XYZ file of C-alpha atoms in Angstrom:
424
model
C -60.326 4.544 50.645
C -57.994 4.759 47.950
C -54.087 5.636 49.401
C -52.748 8.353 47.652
C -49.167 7.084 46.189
C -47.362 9.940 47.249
C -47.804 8.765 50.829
C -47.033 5.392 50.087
C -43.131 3.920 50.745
C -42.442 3.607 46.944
C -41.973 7.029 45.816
C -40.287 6.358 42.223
C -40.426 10.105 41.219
C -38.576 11.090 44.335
C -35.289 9.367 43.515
C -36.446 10.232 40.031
C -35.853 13.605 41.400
C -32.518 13.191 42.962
C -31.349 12.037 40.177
C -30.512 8.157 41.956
C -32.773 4.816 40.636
C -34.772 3.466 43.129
C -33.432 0.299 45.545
C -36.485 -1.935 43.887
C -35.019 -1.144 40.380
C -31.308 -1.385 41.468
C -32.299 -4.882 42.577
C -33.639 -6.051 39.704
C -31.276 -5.295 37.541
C -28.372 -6.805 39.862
C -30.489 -10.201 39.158
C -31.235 -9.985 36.021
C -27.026 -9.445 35.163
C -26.034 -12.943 36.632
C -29.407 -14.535 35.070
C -28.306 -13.317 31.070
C -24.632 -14.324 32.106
C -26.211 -17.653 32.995
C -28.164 -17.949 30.345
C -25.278 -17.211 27.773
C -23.266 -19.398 28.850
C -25.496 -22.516 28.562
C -26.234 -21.296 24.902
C -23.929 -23.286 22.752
C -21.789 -21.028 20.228
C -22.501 -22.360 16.615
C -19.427 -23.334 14.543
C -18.806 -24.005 11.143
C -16.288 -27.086 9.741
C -14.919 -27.163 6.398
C -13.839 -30.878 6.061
C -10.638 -29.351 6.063
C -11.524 -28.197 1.874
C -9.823 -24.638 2.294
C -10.827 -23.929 -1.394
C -15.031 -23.725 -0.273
C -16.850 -20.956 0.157
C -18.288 -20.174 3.961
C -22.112 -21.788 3.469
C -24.518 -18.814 4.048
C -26.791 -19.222 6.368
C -28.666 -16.137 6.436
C -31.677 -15.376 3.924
C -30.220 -11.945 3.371
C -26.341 -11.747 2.398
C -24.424 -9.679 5.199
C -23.544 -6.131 4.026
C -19.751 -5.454 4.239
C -19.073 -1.808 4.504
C -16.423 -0.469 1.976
C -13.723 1.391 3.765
C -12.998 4.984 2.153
C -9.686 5.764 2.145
C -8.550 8.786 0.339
C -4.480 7.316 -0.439
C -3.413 3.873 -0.232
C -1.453 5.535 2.904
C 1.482 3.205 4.406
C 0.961 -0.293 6.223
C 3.257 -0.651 8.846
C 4.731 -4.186 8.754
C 6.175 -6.431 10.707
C 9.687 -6.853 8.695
C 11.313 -5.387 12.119
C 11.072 -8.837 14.115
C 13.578 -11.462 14.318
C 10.894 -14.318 13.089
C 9.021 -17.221 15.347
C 10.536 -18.770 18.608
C 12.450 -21.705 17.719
C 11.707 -23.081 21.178
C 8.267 -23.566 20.176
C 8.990 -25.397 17.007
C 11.260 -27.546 18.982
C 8.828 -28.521 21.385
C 5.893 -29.219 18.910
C 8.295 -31.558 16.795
C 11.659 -33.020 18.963
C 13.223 -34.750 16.233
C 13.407 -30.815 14.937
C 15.573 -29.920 17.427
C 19.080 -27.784 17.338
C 17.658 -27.611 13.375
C 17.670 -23.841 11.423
C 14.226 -23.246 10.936
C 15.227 -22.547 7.125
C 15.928 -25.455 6.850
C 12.822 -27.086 8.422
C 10.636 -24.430 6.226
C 12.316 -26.076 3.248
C 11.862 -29.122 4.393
C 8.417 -28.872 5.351
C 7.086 -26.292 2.300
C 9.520 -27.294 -1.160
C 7.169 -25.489 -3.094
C 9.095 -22.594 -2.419
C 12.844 -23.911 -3.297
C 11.621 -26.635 -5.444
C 13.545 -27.036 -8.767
C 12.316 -28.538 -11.851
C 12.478 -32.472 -11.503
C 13.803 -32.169 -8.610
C 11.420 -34.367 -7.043
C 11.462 -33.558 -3.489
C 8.135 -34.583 -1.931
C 6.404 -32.214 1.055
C 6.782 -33.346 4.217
C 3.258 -32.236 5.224
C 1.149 -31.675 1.535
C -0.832 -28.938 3.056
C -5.025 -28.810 4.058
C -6.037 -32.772 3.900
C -9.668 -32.875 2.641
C -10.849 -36.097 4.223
C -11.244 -35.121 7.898
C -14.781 -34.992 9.301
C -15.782 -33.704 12.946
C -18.569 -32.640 14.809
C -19.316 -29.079 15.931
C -19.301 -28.509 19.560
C -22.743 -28.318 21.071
C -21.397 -25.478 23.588
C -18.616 -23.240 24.446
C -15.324 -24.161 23.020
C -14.301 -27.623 24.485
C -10.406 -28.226 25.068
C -10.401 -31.257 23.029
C -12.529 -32.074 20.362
C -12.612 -35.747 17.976
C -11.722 -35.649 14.030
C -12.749 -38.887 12.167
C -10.805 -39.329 9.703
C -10.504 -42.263 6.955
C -7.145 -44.833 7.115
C -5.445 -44.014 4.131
C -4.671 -40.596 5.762
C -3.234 -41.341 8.650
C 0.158 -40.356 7.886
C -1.010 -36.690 7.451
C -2.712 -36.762 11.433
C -3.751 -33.077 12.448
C -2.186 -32.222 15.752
C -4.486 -29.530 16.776
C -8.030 -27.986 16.190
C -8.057 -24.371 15.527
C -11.102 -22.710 16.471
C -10.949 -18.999 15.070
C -13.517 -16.295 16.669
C -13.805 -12.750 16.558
C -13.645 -10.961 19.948
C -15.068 -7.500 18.490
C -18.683 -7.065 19.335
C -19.030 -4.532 16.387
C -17.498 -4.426 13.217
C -13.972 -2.398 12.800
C -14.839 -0.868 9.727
C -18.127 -0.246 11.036
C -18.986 0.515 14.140
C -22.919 0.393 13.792
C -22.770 -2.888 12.519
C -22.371 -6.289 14.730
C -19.604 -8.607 14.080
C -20.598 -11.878 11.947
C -22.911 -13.797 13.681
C -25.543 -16.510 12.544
C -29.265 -16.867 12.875
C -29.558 -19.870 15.424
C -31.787 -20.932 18.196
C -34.089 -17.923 17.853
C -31.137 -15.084 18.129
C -28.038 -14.555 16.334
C -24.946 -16.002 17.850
C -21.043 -15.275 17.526
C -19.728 -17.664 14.148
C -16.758 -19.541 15.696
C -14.596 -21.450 12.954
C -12.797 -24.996 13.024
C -10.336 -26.369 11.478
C -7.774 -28.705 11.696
C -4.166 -27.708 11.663
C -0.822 -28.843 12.088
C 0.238 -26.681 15.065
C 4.233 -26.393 13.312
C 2.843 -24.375 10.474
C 1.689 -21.608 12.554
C 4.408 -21.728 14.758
C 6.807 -21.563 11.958
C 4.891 -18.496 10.649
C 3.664 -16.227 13.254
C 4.983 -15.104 16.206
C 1.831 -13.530 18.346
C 0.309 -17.006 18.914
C -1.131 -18.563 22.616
C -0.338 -21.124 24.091
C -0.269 -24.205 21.898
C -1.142 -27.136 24.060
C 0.368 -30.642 23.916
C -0.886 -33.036 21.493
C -0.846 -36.613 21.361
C -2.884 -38.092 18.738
C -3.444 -41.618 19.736
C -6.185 -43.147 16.665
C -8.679 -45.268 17.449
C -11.202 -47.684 15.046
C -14.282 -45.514 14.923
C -16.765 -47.133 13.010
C -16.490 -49.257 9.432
C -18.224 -48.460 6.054
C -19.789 -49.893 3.504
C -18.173 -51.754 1.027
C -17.084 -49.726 -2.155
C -16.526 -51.116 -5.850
C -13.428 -53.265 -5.283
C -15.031 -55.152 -1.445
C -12.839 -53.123 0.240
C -14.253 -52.496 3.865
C -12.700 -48.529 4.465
C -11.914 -47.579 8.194
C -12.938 -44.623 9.920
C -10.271 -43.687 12.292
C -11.345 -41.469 15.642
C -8.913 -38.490 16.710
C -8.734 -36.509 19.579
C -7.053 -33.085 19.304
C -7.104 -30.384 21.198
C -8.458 -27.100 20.565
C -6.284 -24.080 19.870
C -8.538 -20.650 20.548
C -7.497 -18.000 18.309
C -9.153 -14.557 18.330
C -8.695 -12.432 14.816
C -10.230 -9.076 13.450
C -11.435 -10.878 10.189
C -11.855 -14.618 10.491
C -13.183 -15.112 7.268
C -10.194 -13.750 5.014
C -8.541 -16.186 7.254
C -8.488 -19.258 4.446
C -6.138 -17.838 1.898
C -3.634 -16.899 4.771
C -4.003 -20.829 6.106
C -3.005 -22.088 2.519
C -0.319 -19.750 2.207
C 1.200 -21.033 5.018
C 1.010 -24.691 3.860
C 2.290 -23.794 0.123
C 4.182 -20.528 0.234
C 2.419 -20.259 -3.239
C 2.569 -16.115 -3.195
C 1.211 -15.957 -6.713
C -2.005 -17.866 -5.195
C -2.284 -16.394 -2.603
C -2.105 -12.931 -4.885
C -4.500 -13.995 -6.569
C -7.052 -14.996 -3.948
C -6.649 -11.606 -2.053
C -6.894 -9.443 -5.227
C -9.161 -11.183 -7.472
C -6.840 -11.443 -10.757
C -3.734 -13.362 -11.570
C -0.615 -11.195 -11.522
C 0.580 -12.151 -14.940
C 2.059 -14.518 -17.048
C 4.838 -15.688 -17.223
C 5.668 -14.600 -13.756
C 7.246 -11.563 -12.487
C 10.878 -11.010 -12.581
C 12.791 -11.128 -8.895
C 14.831 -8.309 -9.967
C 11.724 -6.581 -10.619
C 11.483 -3.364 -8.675
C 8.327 -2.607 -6.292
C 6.958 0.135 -8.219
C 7.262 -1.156 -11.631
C 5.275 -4.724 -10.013
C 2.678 -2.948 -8.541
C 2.322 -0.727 -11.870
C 1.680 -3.907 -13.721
C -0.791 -5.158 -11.282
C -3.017 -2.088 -11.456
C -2.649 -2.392 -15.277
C -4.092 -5.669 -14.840
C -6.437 -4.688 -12.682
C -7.942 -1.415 -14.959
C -7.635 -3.773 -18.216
C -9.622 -6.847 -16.424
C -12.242 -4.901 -13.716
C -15.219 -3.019 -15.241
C -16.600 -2.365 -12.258
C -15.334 -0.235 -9.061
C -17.348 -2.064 -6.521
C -15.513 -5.325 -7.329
C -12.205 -3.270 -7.176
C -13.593 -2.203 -3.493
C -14.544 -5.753 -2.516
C -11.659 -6.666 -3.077
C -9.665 -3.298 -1.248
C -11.586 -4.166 1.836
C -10.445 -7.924 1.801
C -6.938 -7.089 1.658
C -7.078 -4.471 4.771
C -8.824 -7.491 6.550
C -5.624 -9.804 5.355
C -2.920 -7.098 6.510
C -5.169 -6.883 10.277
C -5.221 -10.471 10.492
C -1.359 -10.762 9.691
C -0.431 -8.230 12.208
C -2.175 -10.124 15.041
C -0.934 -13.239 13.949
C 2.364 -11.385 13.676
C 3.682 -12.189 10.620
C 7.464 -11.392 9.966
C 8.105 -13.139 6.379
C 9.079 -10.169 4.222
C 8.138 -11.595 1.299
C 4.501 -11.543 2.390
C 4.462 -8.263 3.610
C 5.975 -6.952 0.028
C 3.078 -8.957 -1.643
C 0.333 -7.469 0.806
C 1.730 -3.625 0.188
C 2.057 -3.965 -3.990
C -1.675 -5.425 -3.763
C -3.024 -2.445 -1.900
C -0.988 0.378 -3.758
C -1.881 -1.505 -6.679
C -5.558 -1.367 -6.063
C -5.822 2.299 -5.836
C -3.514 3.007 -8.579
C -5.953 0.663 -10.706
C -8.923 3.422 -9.795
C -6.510 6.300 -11.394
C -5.678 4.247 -14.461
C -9.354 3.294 -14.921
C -10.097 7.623 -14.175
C -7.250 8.705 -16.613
C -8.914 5.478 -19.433
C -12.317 7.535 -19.058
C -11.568 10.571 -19.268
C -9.822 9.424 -22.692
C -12.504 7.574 -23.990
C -14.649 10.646 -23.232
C -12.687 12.871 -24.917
C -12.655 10.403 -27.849
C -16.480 10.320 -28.203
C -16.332 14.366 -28.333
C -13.536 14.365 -31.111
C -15.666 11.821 -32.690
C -18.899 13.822 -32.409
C -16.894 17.276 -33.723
C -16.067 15.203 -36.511
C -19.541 13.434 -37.376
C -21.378 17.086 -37.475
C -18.454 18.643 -39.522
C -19.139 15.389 -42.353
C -22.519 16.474 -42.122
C -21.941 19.847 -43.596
C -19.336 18.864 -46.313
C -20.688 19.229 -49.940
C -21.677 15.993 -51.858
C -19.216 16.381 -54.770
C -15.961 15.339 -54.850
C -14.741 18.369 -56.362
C -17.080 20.363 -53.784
C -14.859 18.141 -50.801
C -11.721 18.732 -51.946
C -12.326 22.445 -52.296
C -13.669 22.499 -48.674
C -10.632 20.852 -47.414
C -8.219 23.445 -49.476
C -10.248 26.286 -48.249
C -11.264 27.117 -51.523
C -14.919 28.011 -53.334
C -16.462 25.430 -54.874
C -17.135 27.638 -58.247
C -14.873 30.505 -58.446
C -15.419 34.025 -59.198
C -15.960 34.795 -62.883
C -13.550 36.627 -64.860
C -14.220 39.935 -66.637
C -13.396 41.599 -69.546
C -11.248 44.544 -69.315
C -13.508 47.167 -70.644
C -11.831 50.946 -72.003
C -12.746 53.394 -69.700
C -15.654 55.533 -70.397
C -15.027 59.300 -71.955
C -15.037 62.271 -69.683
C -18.324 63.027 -72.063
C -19.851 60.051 -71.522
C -23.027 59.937 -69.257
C -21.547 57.445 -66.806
C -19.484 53.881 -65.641
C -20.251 50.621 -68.300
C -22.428 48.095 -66.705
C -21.072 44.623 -67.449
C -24.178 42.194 -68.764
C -24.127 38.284 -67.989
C -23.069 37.118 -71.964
C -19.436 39.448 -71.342
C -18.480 37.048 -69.012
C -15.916 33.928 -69.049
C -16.291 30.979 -66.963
């Protein structure tokens, strides 16, 4: 006898009805919540590592290139800056680097960064040369560790990292677009959040930003790691073994985050100009007593005289909105930077309108030149012909006629003039 199901105890339409899931349903989905937690958390995160070379591209790892939505904005608009704050903690500094202490951090950006003050033959070494491109690490095989170990060869020792910086996105979708996923990478069957690493010297952040976490202690004790092969000279090269620990750092755009990174190493502005617009500003370099407007007019006459193309010119409008998000969660106060970042982005759009207004000229040129081509095509052969047609005048003019007496009241009528009575 076959039960009919409206009798039996699971009734699905009823609570269907009342608008309430049933228990059995309820249930399963309570389990299957801690299960996917579970499950994500033994799923390693894969990262990236640049060997410290800031200048390299981010290898792509997809078949298909990600598709970065361009932004429309109808005005460049204002950015709101960060000018307003009083600049890093000095506490912090201090307690990264002691012997720094009771020290103007003016003086210890000098110190540190002499690109900036640096006169000619001056010779004034950097205390810390910027990105070293000899470290080597491995990428964690799960969530982000604590501490993590950079090999590194012997000759740079003297230029030890203090911390890893692992830099992550915490967006699930994309700010520009919201019906796109933040990057993530093909790996393990399913595409997982791209977490970045590199190694830092915490004292350049610190003496940057202000909206920074916790940086934890760091004692970087090396350690032989393993010995290489002989090069030319017999000389047996050391691989030293680091431990650092790892410095979580969440921003909007993590990869825009390398010209920022070498920035703060160099305080090279015209690089970093350069890598965040996609042209060099000009040469020789811009005046200091320069005003704003008449910079950012020359960089969008740069821009308009170099760029064919508008989708390179929005590439690169959408890379500098990433910079200026990244800088206010990093909190950047050096005015300087912010003053580069807003004649960039006014610059960009003005480059559109010079590159409109160059058209629409060029356009007008081809029509002038087109008026004129047809009007050469009716002009007469002959020189004499031309020269009349540019006076205004006949080509042959009218004949002449012989005054002729009038006719006699007797006579039958008016004197018709024959071809031989005229003179030419």
């Amino acid at each position: 006898m076959i039960k009919n199901p409206r009798l039996s105890s699971f009734r699905p339409h009823f609570y269907a009805n009342m608008g309430q899931p049933h228990p059995a349903v309820v249930l399963a989905a309570s389990r299957r919540l801690p299960q996917s937690a579970k499950r994500r958390a033994r799923t390693p995160y894969l990262t990236h590592f640049y060997h410290g070379m800031y200048d390299l591209e981010m290898p792509q790892t997809r078949k298909a290139a990600l598709r970065r939505t361009i932004p429309s904005f109808d005005s460049a608009g204002t950015m709101t800056d960060l000018e307003h704050l009083k600049g890093p903690d000095p506490n912090v500094v201090y307690d990264l680097v002691p012997t720094f202490s009771k020290v103007p951090l003016d003086l210890i950006r000098e110190a540190l960064f002499p690109v900036r003050t640096r006169k000619a033959n001056s010779g004034a070494p950097p205390l810390y040369p910027g990105p070293i491109k000899s470290f080597m690490a491995e990428p964690p095989l799960a969530v982000i560790p604590k501490e993590m170990e950079v090999i590194q060869h012997d000759w740079a020792l003297t230029f030890t990292s203090t911390h890893y910086l692992a830099i992550y996105t915490q967006n699930r979708f994309d700010e520009l677009d919201r019906t796109r996923n933040a990057p993530r990478i093909s790996w393990s069957y399913r595409w997982r959040r791209l977490v970045e690493i590199y190694p830092i010297k915490a004292v350049v952040l610190a003496l940057w930003c202000n909206y920074l976490p916790p940086i934890p202690p760091s004692r970087p004790i090396p350690k032989i790691s393993r010995v290489q092969e002989p090069d030319e000279e017999r000389d047996l090269p050391l691989l030293w073994g680091v431990t650092l620990p790892v410095l979580p750092l969440s921003l909007p755009y993590p990869e825009v985050f390398l010209p920022m990174y070498e920035l703060f190493h160099t305080s090279d502005y015209l690089r970093f100009h350069k890598d965040i617009s996609g042209i060099e500003f000009m040469k020789p370099p811009p005046n200091a007593n320069w005003s704003f407007s008449r910079k950012t007019v020359q960089h969008a006459a740069n821009i308009a005289n170099v760029c064919r193309d508008r989708s390179v010119i929005y590439e690169y409008r959408q890379k500098i909105w990433a910079t200026y998000q990244n800088a206010l969660k990093l909190g950047v106060s050096e005015p300087k930077f912010w003053e580069m970042v807003r004649m960039t982005w006014e610059g960009n759009f003005k480059a559109i309108t010079l590159m409109d207004k160059k058209r629409n000229m060029e356009i007008e040129q081809k029509k002038d030149c087109r008026d004129m081509f047809w009007i050469t095509q009716d002009l007469p052969s002959s020189p004499v012909g031309f020269i009349c047609h540019m006076v205004h005048l006949p080509e042959h003019p009218p004949a002449r006629v012989k005054p002729v007496a009038p006719c006699s009241a007797s006579g039958s009528g008016s004197q018709l003039v024959g071809v031989d009575d005229m003179e030419l």
